[in-house]
Amino acid sequence: MKKGWIIAAVILMSVGIALFVGASAASGLDVSYLGLDEYESNKYTIKDPFSDIEICSEDTDITFLPTNEEICTVVCDENEKVKHSVAVDNDTLRITFEDDREWFERISLFSRTLHMTVYLPSDKYDDLLVDSSTGDVFMHSDLSFKSIDVTSSTGGVTCEA
């Protein structure tokens, strides 16, 4: 009797593995299909002038790029429970991450990396402060800052500025 249960367990595990491999192959090994959250790219236009930038984020990859436009544009991945607050206050562009998900909604084996791109109209700024937990930070070589302070727990930082 014990031998029958072991054989049944092995057969069921084999079928499960075969189904997983088949589903992975059918999706082109793209695990993003397994995520439950749907995100959209939202654009914020900043018309007020600023010389300092302060960003507080958790798990967003942040890229700073120059633009030929006369205004700053911030493009972020968001959904109804994950938003960014973007505003100029006291000559500082402040971008904060607002996550209204419950604790159990943050648990996922296949979480998606969120992206934020900050398009800057000028090539020179005073202070840049970025506080991130796991996101990567990239600064383009055509940008210049008087001081840069980037804090990240596990994210990578590439500073060409």
Coordinates of N, CA and C in Angstrom, one line a residue:
M1 N 0.8 -1.2 0.0 CA 0.0 0.0 0.0 C 0.9 1.3 0.0
K2 N 1.9 1.2 0.8 CA 2.8 2.4 0.9 C 3.5 2.6 -0.5
K3 N 3.8 1.5 -1.2 CA 4.5 1.6 -2.5 C 3.6 2.3 -3.5
G4 N 2.3 2.0 -3.4 CA 1.3 2.6 -4.3 C 1.2 4.1 -4.2
W5 N 1.2 4.6 -2.9 CA 1.2 6.1 -2.6 C 2.4 6.8 -3.2
I6 N 3.6 6.1 -3.1 CA 4.8 6.7 -3.6 C 4.8 6.8 -5.1
I7 N 4.3 5.8 -5.7 CA 4.2 5.8 -7.2 C 3.2 6.9 -7.6
A8 N 2.1 7.0 -7.0 CA 1.1 8.0 -7.3 C 1.7 9.4 -7.1
A9 N 2.4 9.6 -6.0 CA 3.0 10.9 -5.8 C 4.0 11.3 -6.9
V10 N 4.8 10.3 -7.3 CA 5.8 10.5 -8.3 C 5.1 10.9 -9.7
I11 N 4.1 10.2 -10.0 CA 3.3 10.4 -11.2 C 2.7 11.8 -11.2
L12 N 2.1 12.2 -10.1 CA 1.5 13.5 -10.0 C 2.5 14.7 -10.1
M13 N 3.7 14.4 -9.4 CA 4.8 15.4 -9.5 C 5.3 15.5 -10.9
S14 N 5.4 14.4 -11.6 CA 5.9 14.5 -13.0 C 4.9 15.2 -13.9
V15 N 3.6 15.0 -13.7 CA 2.6 15.7 -14.5 C 2.6 17.2 -14.2
G16 N 2.8 17.5 -12.9 CA 2.9 19.0 -12.6 C 4.1 19.6 -13.2
I17 N 5.2 19.0 -13.2 CA 6.4 19.5 -13.8 C 6.3 19.6 -15.3
A18 N 5.7 18.6 -15.9 CA 5.4 18.7 -17.4 C 4.5 19.8 -17.7
L19 N 3.4 20.1 -17.0 CA 2.5 21.2 -17.2 C 3.2 22.5 -17.1
F20 N 4.1 22.6 -16.0 CA 4.8 23.9 -15.8 C 5.8 24.2 -17.0
V21 N 6.5 23.2 -17.4 CA 7.4 23.3 -18.5 C 6.7 23.6 -19.8
G22 N 5.5 23.0 -20.0 CA 4.7 23.3 -21.2 C 4.2 24.7 -21.2
A23 N 3.7 25.1 -20.1 CA 3.1 26.5 -20.0 C 4.3 27.5 -20.1
S24 N 5.4 27.3 -19.6 CA 6.6 28.2 -19.7 C 7.0 28.3 -21.1
A25 N 7.1 27.2 -21.8 CA 7.5 27.2 -23.2 C 6.4 27.9 -24.1
A26 N 5.2 27.7 -23.8 CA 4.1 28.4 -24.6 C 4.1 29.9 -24.4
S27 N 4.6 30.4 -23.2 CA 4.7 31.8 -23.0 C 6.1 32.4 -23.5
G28 N 6.9 31.6 -24.1 CA 8.2 32.0 -24.5 C 9.1 32.3 -23.3
L29 N 8.9 31.6 -22.2 CA 9.7 31.7 -21.0 C 9.6 33.1 -20.4
D30 N 8.5 33.8 -20.7 CA 8.3 35.2 -20.2 C 7.5 35.1 -18.9
V31 N 8.1 35.2 -17.8 CA 7.4 35.0 -16.5 C 6.5 36.2 -16.1
S32 N 6.6 37.3 -16.9 CA 5.7 38.5 -16.6 C 4.2 38.1 -16.8
Y33 N 3.9 37.1 -17.5 CA 2.5 36.6 -17.7 C 2.0 36.1 -16.3
L34 N 2.9 35.7 -15.5 CA 2.4 35.1 -14.2 C 2.1 36.1 -13.2
G35 N 2.5 37.4 -13.4 CA 2.2 38.4 -12.4 C 0.7 38.8 -12.5
L36 N 0.2 39.2 -11.4 CA -1.3 39.5 -11.3 C -1.5 41.0 -11.5
D37 N -0.5 41.9 -11.3 CA -0.7 43.3 -11.3 C -0.6 43.8 -12.8
E38 N -1.5 44.7 -13.2 CA -1.5 45.4 -14.5 C -1.0 46.8 -14.2
Y39 N 0.0 47.2 -15.0 CA 0.6 48.6 -14.8 C 0.4 49.3 -16.1
E40 N 0.3 50.7 -16.0 CA 0.3 51.5 -17.2 C 1.3 52.6 -17.0
S41 N 1.8 53.2 -18.1 CA 2.8 54.2 -18.0 C 2.1 55.6 -18.0
N42 N 2.3 56.3 -16.9 CA 1.7 57.6 -16.7 C 2.7 58.7 -16.9
K43 N 2.3 59.8 -17.4 CA 3.2 61.0 -17.8 C 2.8 62.2 -16.9
Y44 N 3.8 62.8 -16.2 CA 3.6 64.0 -15.5 C 4.4 65.1 -16.1
T45 N 3.8 66.2 -16.4 CA 4.5 67.4 -17.0 C 4.7 68.4 -15.9
I46 N 6.0 68.9 -15.8 CA 6.3 69.9 -14.8 C 6.6 71.2 -15.5
K47 N 5.8 72.2 -15.2 CA 6.0 73.5 -15.9 C 6.8 74.5 -15.0
D48 N 6.8 74.2 -13.7 CA 7.4 75.1 -12.7 C 9.0 74.9 -12.7
P49 N 9.7 76.0 -12.6 CA 11.2 75.8 -12.6 C 11.7 75.2 -11.3
F50 N 12.8 74.5 -11.3 CA 13.4 73.9 -10.1 C 14.9 73.7 -10.4
S51 N 15.6 73.7 -9.3 CA 17.1 73.4 -9.4 C 17.5 72.2 -8.6
D52 N 16.7 71.7 -7.7 CA 17.0 70.5 -6.9 C 16.0 69.4 -7.3
I53 N 16.5 68.2 -7.1 CA 15.6 67.0 -7.4 C 15.7 66.1 -6.2
E54 N 14.5 65.6 -5.7 CA 14.5 64.7 -4.6 C 13.5 63.6 -4.9
I55 N 14.0 62.3 -4.9 CA 13.1 61.2 -5.2 C 13.2 60.1 -4.1
C56 N 12.1 59.7 -3.6 CA 12.0 58.6 -2.7 C 11.2 57.5 -3.3
S57 N 11.8 56.4 -3.5 CA 11.1 55.3 -4.1 C 11.5 54.0 -3.5
E58 N 10.8 52.9 -3.7 CA 11.1 51.6 -3.1 C 11.8 50.7 -4.1
D59 N 11.0 50.3 -5.2 CA 11.5 49.3 -6.1 C 11.4 49.7 -7.5
T60 N 11.7 51.0 -7.8 CA 11.5 51.5 -9.1 C 12.9 51.8 -9.7
D61 N 13.2 51.4 -11.0 CA 14.4 51.7 -11.7 C 14.2 53.2 -12.2
I62 N 15.2 54.0 -11.9 CA 15.0 55.5 -12.2 C 16.1 55.9 -13.2
T63 N 15.7 56.5 -14.3 CA 16.6 57.0 -15.3 C 16.5 58.5 -15.5
F64 N 17.6 59.2 -15.5 CA 17.6 60.6 -15.8 C 18.2 60.8 -17.2
L65 N 17.3 61.5 -18.0 CA 17.8 61.7 -19.4 C 17.5 63.2 -19.8
P66 N 18.4 63.7 -20.6 CA 18.2 65.1 -21.1 C 17.1 65.1 -22.2
T67 N 16.5 66.3 -22.3 CA 15.5 66.4 -23.4 C 15.6 67.8 -24.0
N68 N 15.2 67.9 -25.2 CA 15.3 69.2 -26.0 C 14.0 70.1 -25.7
E69 N 13.0 69.5 -25.0 CA 11.8 70.2 -24.6 C 12.2 71.3 -23.6
E70 N 11.3 72.2 -23.4 CA 11.5 73.3 -22.4 C 10.9 72.9 -21.0
I71 N 10.2 71.8 -20.9 CA 9.6 71.4 -19.6 C 10.1 70.1 -19.2
C72 N 10.0 69.8 -18.0 CA 10.4 68.5 -17.4 C 9.2 67.5 -17.5
T73 N 9.5 66.3 -17.9 CA 8.5 65.3 -18.0 C 9.0 64.1 -17.2
V74 N 8.0 63.5 -16.4 CA 8.3 62.3 -15.6 C 7.4 61.2 -16.1
V75 N 7.9 60.1 -16.5 CA 7.1 59.0 -17.0 C 7.3 57.8 -16.0
C76 N 6.2 57.3 -15.4 CA 6.2 56.3 -14.3 C 5.3 55.1 -14.6
D77 N 5.7 53.9 -14.2 CA 4.8 52.8 -14.2 C 3.9 52.8 -13.0
E78 N 2.6 52.8 -13.2 CA 1.7 52.9 -12.0 C 0.4 52.0 -12.3
N79 N -0.3 51.8 -11.2 CA -1.6 51.2 -11.3 C -2.5 51.9 -10.2
E80 N -3.7 51.4 -10.0 CA -4.6 52.1 -9.1 C -4.1 52.1 -7.6
K81 N -3.2 51.2 -7.2 CA -2.7 51.1 -5.9 C -1.3 51.5 -5.7
V82 N -0.6 51.7 -6.8 CA 0.8 52.1 -6.8 C 0.9 53.3 -7.7
K83 N 1.2 54.5 -7.0 CA 1.2 55.8 -7.7 C 2.5 56.5 -7.3
H84 N 2.7 57.6 -8.0 CA 3.8 58.5 -7.6 C 3.2 59.9 -7.5
S85 N 3.7 60.6 -6.5 CA 3.4 62.0 -6.3 C 4.5 62.9 -6.9
V86 N 4.2 63.7 -7.9 CA 5.2 64.5 -8.6 C 4.8 66.0 -8.5
A87 N 5.7 66.8 -7.9 CA 5.4 68.2 -7.7 C 6.6 69.0 -7.4
V88 N 6.6 70.3 -7.7 CA 7.7 71.2 -7.4 C 7.3 72.0 -6.1
D89 N 8.2 71.9 -5.1 CA 8.0 72.6 -3.8 C 9.3 73.2 -3.4
N90 N 9.3 74.5 -3.2 CA 10.5 75.3 -2.7 C 11.7 75.0 -3.6
D91 N 11.5 75.2 -4.9 CA 12.5 75.0 -5.9 C 13.1 73.6 -6.0
T92 N 12.3 72.6 -5.5 CA 12.7 71.2 -5.6 C 11.7 70.4 -6.2
L93 N 12.1 69.6 -7.2 CA 11.2 68.6 -7.8 C 11.1 67.4 -6.9
R94 N 10.0 67.1 -6.3 CA 9.8 66.0 -5.3 C 9.0 64.9 -6.0
I95 N 9.5 63.7 -6.0 CA 8.8 62.6 -6.5 C 8.8 61.5 -5.4
T96 N 7.6 61.2 -4.9 CA 7.5 60.2 -3.9 C 6.6 59.0 -4.4
F97 N 7.0 57.8 -3.8 CA 6.3 56.6 -4.2 C 5.2 56.4 -3.2
E98 N 4.0 56.1 -3.7 CA 2.8 55.9 -2.8 C 2.3 54.5 -3.1
D99 N 2.4 53.6 -2.1 CA 2.0 52.2 -2.3 C 0.8 51.9 -1.4
D100 N -0.4 51.7 -1.9 CA -1.6 51.5 -1.1 C -2.0 50.0 -1.1
R101 N -1.0 49.1 -1.5 CA -1.4 47.7 -1.5 C -1.3 47.1 -0.1
E102 N -2.1 46.1 0.2 CA -2.1 45.4 1.4 C -0.8 44.6 1.5
W103 N -0.4 44.1 2.6 CA 0.8 43.3 2.8 C 0.8 42.1 1.9
F104 N -0.3 41.4 1.8 CA -0.4 40.2 1.1 C -0.4 40.4 -0.5
E105 N -0.7 41.6 -0.9 CA -0.6 42.0 -2.3 C 0.8 42.2 -2.8
R106 N 1.7 42.4 -1.9 CA 3.1 42.7 -2.2 C 3.9 41.4 -2.3
I107 N 3.3 40.2 -2.0 CA 4.0 39.0 -2.1 C 3.8 38.4 -3.4
S108 N 4.9 38.1 -4.1 CA 4.7 37.6 -5.5 C 6.1 36.9 -5.8
L109 N 6.0 35.7 -6.5 CA 7.2 35.1 -6.9 C 7.7 35.7 -8.2
F110 N 6.9 36.4 -8.9 CA 7.2 36.9 -10.2 C 6.8 38.4 -10.2
S111 N 7.5 39.2 -9.4 CA 7.2 40.6 -9.4 C 7.8 41.4 -10.6
R112 N 7.2 42.4 -11.0 CA 7.6 43.2 -12.2 C 8.4 44.4 -11.7
T113 N 9.5 44.7 -12.4 CA 10.3 45.9 -12.0 C 9.6 47.1 -12.6
L114 N 9.4 48.1 -11.8 CA 8.7 49.3 -12.2 C 9.8 50.3 -12.7
H115 N 9.5 51.1 -13.7 CA 10.4 52.0 -14.3 C 9.9 53.5 -14.2
M116 N 10.9 54.4 -14.0 CA 10.6 55.8 -14.0 C 11.7 56.5 -14.8
T117 N 11.3 57.4 -15.7 CA 12.2 58.1 -16.5 C 11.9 59.6 -16.3
V118 N 13.0 60.3 -15.9 CA 12.9 61.8 -15.7 C 13.6 62.5 -16.8
Y119 N 12.8 63.2 -17.6 CA 13.4 63.9 -18.8 C 13.6 65.4 -18.3
L120 N 14.9 65.8 -18.3 CA 15.3 67.1 -17.7 C 15.6 68.1 -18.9
P121 N 15.0 69.3 -18.9 CA 15.2 70.2 -19.9 C 16.6 70.9 -19.9
S122 N 17.1 71.1 -18.7 CA 18.4 71.8 -18.5 C 19.5 70.7 -18.3
D123 N 20.7 71.1 -18.6 CA 21.8 70.2 -18.3 C 22.5 70.4 -17.0
K124 N 22.1 71.4 -16.2 CA 22.8 71.7 -15.0 C 21.7 71.9 -13.9
Y125 N 22.0 71.2 -12.7 CA 21.1 71.3 -11.6 C 22.0 71.3 -10.3
D126 N 21.4 71.7 -9.2 CA 22.1 71.9 -8.0 C 22.2 70.5 -7.3
D127 N 21.2 70.1 -6.6 CA 21.3 68.9 -5.8 C 20.4 67.8 -6.3
L128 N 20.9 66.6 -6.3 CA 20.1 65.4 -6.6 C 20.2 64.5 -5.4
L129 N 19.0 64.1 -4.9 CA 18.9 63.2 -3.8 C 17.9 62.1 -4.2
V130 N 18.4 60.8 -4.2 CA 17.6 59.7 -4.6 C 17.7 58.7 -3.4
D131 N 16.6 58.3 -2.9 CA 16.5 57.2 -1.8 C 15.7 56.1 -2.4
S132 N 16.3 55.0 -2.6 CA 15.7 53.8 -3.2 C 16.1 52.5 -2.5
S133 N 15.1 51.6 -2.4 CA 15.5 50.3 -1.8 C 16.1 49.3 -2.7
T134 N 15.4 49.0 -3.8 CA 16.0 48.0 -4.7 C 16.1 48.4 -6.2
G135 N 15.7 49.7 -6.4 CA 15.7 50.1 -7.8 C 17.1 50.5 -8.3
D136 N 17.4 50.4 -9.6 CA 18.6 50.9 -10.2 C 18.4 52.3 -10.6
V137 N 19.6 53.1 -10.5 CA 19.6 54.5 -10.9 C 20.6 54.7 -12.0
F138 N 20.2 55.5 -13.0 CA 21.1 55.8 -14.1 C 21.0 57.3 -14.4
M139 N 22.2 57.9 -14.5 CA 22.2 59.4 -14.9 C 23.0 59.5 -16.1
H140 N 22.4 60.2 -17.1 CA 23.0 60.3 -18.5 C 24.2 61.3 -18.4
S141 N 25.2 61.1 -19.3 CA 26.4 61.9 -19.3 C 26.2 63.4 -19.6
D142 N 25.1 63.7 -20.3 CA 24.9 65.1 -20.6 C 24.2 65.9 -19.5
L143 N 24.1 65.3 -18.3 CA 23.5 66.1 -17.2 C 24.6 66.4 -16.2
S144 N 24.4 67.5 -15.5 CA 25.4 67.9 -14.5 C 24.7 68.3 -13.2
F145 N 25.3 67.9 -12.1 CA 24.7 68.2 -10.7 C 25.9 68.7 -9.9
K146 N 25.6 69.7 -9.0 CA 26.6 70.2 -8.0 C 26.9 69.1 -7.0
S147 N 25.8 68.4 -6.5 CA 26.0 67.3 -5.6 C 25.0 66.2 -5.9
I148 N 25.5 65.0 -5.7 CA 24.6 63.8 -5.9 C 24.7 62.9 -4.7
D149 N 23.5 62.6 -4.2 CA 23.4 61.7 -3.0 C 22.4 60.6 -3.3
V150 N 22.9 59.4 -3.6 CA 22.1 58.3 -4.0 C 22.2 57.2 -2.9
T151 N 21.1 56.8 -2.3 CA 21.1 55.7 -1.3 C 20.2 54.6 -1.9
S152 N 20.8 53.4 -1.9 CA 20.1 52.2 -2.4 C 20.6 51.0 -1.6
S153 N 19.6 50.2 -1.2 CA 20.0 49.0 -0.4 C 20.6 47.9 -1.3
T154 N 19.9 47.6 -2.4 CA 20.4 46.5 -3.3 C 20.5 47.0 -4.8
G155 N 20.0 48.2 -5.1 CA 20.0 48.6 -6.5 C 21.4 49.1 -7.0
G156 N 21.5 49.0 -8.3 CA 22.8 49.5 -8.9 C 22.7 51.0 -9.2
V157 N 23.9 51.6 -9.2 CA 23.9 53.1 -9.6 C 24.9 53.3 -10.7
T158 N 24.5 53.9 -11.8 CA 25.4 54.2 -12.9 C 25.3 55.7 -13.1
C159 N 26.4 56.4 -12.8 CA 26.4 57.9 -12.9 C 27.4 58.3 -13.9
E160 N 26.9 58.7 -15.1 CA 27.7 59.3 -16.1 C 27.7 60.8 -16.1
A161 N 26.8 61.3 -15.2 CA 26.7 62.8 -15.1 C 27.9 63.4 -14.5

